[in-house]
Coordinates of N, CA and C in Angstrom, one line a residue:
X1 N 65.4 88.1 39.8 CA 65.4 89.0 38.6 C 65.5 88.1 37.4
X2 N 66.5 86.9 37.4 CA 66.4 85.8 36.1 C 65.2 85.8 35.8
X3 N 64.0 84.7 36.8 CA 62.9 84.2 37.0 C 62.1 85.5 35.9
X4 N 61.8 86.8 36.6 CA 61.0 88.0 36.1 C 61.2 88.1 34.5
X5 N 62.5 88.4 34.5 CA 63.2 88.9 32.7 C 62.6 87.3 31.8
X6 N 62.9 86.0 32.2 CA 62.5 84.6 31.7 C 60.9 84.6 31.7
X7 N 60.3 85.3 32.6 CA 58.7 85.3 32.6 C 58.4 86.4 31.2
X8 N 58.7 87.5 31.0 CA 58.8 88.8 30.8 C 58.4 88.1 28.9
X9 N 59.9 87.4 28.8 CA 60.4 87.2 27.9 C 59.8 86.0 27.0
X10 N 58.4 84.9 27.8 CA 57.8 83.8 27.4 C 56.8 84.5 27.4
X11 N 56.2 86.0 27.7 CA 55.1 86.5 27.3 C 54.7 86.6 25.9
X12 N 55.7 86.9 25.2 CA 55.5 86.5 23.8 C 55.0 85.6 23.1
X13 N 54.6 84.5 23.6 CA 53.8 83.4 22.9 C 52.8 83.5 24.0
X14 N 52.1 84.3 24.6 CA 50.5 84.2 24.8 C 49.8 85.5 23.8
X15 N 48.3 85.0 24.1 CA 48.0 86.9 23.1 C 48.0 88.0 23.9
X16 N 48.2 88.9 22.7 CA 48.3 90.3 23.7 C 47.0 90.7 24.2
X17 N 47.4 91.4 25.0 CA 46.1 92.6 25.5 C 45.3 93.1 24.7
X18 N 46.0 93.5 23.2 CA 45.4 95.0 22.6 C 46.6 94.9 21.0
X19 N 45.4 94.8 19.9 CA 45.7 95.1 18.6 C 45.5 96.4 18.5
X20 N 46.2 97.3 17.4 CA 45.9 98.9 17.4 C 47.1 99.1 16.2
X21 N 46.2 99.7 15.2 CA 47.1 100.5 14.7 C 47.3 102.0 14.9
X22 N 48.3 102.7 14.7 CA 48.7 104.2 14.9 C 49.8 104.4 14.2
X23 N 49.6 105.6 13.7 CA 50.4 106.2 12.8 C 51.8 106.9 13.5
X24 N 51.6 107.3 14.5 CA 52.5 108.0 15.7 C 52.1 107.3 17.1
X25 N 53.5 106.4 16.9 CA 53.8 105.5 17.8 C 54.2 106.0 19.5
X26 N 54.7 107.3 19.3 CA 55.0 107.4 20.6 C 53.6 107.8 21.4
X27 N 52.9 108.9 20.2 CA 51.2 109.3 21.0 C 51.0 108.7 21.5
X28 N 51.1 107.0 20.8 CA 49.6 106.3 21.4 C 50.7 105.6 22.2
X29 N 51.4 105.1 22.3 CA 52.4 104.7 23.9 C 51.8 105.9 24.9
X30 N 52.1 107.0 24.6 CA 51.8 108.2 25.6 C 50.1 107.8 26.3
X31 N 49.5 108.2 25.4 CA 48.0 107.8 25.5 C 47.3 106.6 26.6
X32 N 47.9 105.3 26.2 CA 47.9 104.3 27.1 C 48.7 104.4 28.3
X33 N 49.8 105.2 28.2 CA 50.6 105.0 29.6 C 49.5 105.7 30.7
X34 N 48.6 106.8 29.8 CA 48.2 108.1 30.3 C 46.6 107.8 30.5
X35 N 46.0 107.2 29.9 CA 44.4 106.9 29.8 C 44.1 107.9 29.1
X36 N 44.7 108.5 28.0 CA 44.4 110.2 27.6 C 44.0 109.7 26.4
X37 N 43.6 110.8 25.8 CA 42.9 110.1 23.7 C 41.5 110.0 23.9
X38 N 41.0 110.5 22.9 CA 39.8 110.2 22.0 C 39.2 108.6 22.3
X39 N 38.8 108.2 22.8 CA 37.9 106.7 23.0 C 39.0 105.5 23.5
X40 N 40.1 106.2 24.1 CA 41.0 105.1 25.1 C 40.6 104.7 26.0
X41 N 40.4 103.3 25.8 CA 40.0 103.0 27.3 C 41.0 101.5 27.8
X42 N 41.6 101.3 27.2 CA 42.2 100.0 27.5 C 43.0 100.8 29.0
X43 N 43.7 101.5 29.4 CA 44.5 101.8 30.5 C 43.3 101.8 31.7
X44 N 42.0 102.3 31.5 CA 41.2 102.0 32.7 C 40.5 100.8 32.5
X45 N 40.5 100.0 31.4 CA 39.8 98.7 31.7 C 40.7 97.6 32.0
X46 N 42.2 97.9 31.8 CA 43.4 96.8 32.2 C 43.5 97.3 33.8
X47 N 43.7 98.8 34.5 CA 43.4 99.3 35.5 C 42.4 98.5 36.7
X48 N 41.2 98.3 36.2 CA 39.8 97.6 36.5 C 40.2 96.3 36.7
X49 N 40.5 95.5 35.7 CA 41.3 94.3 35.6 C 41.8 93.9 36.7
X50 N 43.4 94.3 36.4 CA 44.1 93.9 38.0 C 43.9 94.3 38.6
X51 N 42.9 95.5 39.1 CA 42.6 95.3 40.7 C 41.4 94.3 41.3
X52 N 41.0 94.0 40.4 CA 40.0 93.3 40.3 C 40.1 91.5 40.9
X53 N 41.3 91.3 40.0 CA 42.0 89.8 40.2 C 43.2 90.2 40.7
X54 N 43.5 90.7 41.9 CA 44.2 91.9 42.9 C 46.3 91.0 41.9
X55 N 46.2 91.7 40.9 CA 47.8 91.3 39.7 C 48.3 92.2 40.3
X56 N 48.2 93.5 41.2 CA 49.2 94.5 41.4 C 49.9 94.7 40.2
X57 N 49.0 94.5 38.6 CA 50.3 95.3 37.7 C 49.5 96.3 36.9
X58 N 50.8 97.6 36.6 CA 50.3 98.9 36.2 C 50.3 98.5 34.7
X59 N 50.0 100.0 33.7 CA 49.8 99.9 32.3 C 51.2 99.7 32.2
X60 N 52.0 100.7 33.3 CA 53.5 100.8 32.7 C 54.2 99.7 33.0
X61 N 54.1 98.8 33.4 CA 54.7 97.4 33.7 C 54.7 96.7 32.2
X62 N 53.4 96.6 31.4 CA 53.2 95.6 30.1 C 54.3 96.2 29.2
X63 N 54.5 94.9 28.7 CA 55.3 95.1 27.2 C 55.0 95.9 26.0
X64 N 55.3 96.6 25.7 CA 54.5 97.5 24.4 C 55.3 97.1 23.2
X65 N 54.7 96.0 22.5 CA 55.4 95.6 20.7 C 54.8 96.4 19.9
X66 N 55.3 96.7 19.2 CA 55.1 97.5 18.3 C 55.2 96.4 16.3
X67 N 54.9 96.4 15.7 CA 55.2 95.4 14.5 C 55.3 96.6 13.7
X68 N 56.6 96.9 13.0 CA 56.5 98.0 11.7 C 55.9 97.6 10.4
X69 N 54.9 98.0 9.9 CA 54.3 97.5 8.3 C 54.7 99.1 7.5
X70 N 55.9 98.9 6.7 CA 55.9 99.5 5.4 C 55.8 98.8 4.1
X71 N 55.6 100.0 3.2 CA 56.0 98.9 2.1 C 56.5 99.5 0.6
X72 N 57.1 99.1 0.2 CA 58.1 100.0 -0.8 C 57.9 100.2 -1.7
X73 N 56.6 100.2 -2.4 CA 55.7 101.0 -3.2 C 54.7 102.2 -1.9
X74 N 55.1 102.5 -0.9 CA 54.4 103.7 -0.4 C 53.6 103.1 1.0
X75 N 52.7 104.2 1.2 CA 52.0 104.5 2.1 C 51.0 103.2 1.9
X76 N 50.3 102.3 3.0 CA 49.0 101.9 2.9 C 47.4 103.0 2.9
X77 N 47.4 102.3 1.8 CA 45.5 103.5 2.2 C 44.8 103.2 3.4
X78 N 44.1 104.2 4.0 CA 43.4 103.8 5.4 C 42.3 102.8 5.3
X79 N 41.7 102.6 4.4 CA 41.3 101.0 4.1 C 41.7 99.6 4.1
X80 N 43.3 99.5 3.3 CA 43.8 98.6 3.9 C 44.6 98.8 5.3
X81 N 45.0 100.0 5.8 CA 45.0 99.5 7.3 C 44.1 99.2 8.0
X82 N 42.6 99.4 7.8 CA 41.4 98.8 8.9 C 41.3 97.6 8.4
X83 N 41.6 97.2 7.1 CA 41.4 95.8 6.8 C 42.6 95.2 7.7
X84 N 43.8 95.2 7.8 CA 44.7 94.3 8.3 C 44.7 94.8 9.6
X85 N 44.4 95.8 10.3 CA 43.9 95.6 11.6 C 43.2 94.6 11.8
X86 N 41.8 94.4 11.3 CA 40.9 93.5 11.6 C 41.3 91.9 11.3
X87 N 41.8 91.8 10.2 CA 42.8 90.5 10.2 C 43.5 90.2 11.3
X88 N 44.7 91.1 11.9 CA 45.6 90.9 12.8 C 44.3 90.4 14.3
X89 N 43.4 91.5 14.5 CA 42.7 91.0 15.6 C 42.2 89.6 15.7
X90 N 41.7 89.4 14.7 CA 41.0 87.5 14.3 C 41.9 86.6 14.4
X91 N 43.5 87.2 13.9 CA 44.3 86.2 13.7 C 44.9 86.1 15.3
X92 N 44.9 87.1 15.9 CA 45.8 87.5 17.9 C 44.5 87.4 18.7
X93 N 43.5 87.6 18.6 CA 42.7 87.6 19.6 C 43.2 88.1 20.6
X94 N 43.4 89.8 20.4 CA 43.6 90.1 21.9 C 42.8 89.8 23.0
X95 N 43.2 89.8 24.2 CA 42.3 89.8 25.3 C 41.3 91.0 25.8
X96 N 41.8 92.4 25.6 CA 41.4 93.5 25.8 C 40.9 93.8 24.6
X97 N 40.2 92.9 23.6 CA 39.8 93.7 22.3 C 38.3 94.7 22.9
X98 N 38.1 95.8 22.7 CA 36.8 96.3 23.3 C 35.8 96.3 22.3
X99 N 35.9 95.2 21.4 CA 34.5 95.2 20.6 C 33.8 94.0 21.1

């Protein structure tokens, strides 16, 4: 159990699976746990994945970070969130990016 929680815990300095912004954090946790949503596909292409390169791991096993961006003059406009999405992706290179 050390070993697992120490592995768990150095995941953090590789890149993630998957950049994504969402406004309602628990949906889109729900969504991914579920393969459910409008053009989700990361739970059946990580699905695909490990069985593939036989990892035995589920969606529900991965770590879900979340990074909070407010900011104290207000809301971001949905332009600057697709711009700093797309920053964040260039800058993380997810693995799972599906573009």
């Amino acid at each position: 159990m050390v070993f697992w929680r120490a592995l768990m815990a150095s995941s953090i300095f590789s890149k993630p699976l998957y950049v994504g912004m969402a406004t309602d954090l628990s949906d889109r946790y729900k969504s991914h746990l579920t393969g459910s949503g409008d053009g989700n596909t990361f739970h059946s292409r990580f699905g695909e994945y490990s069985k593939r390169h036989k990892l035995d791991l589920e969606v529900e096993q991965l770590l879900f970070v979340c990074v909070p961006v407010s900011m104290s003059s207000g809301p971001l406009s949905r332009e600057q969130i697709a711009v700093l999405e797309e920053i964040l992706k260039v800058i993380c290179q997810p693995v799972f990016d599906w573009k």
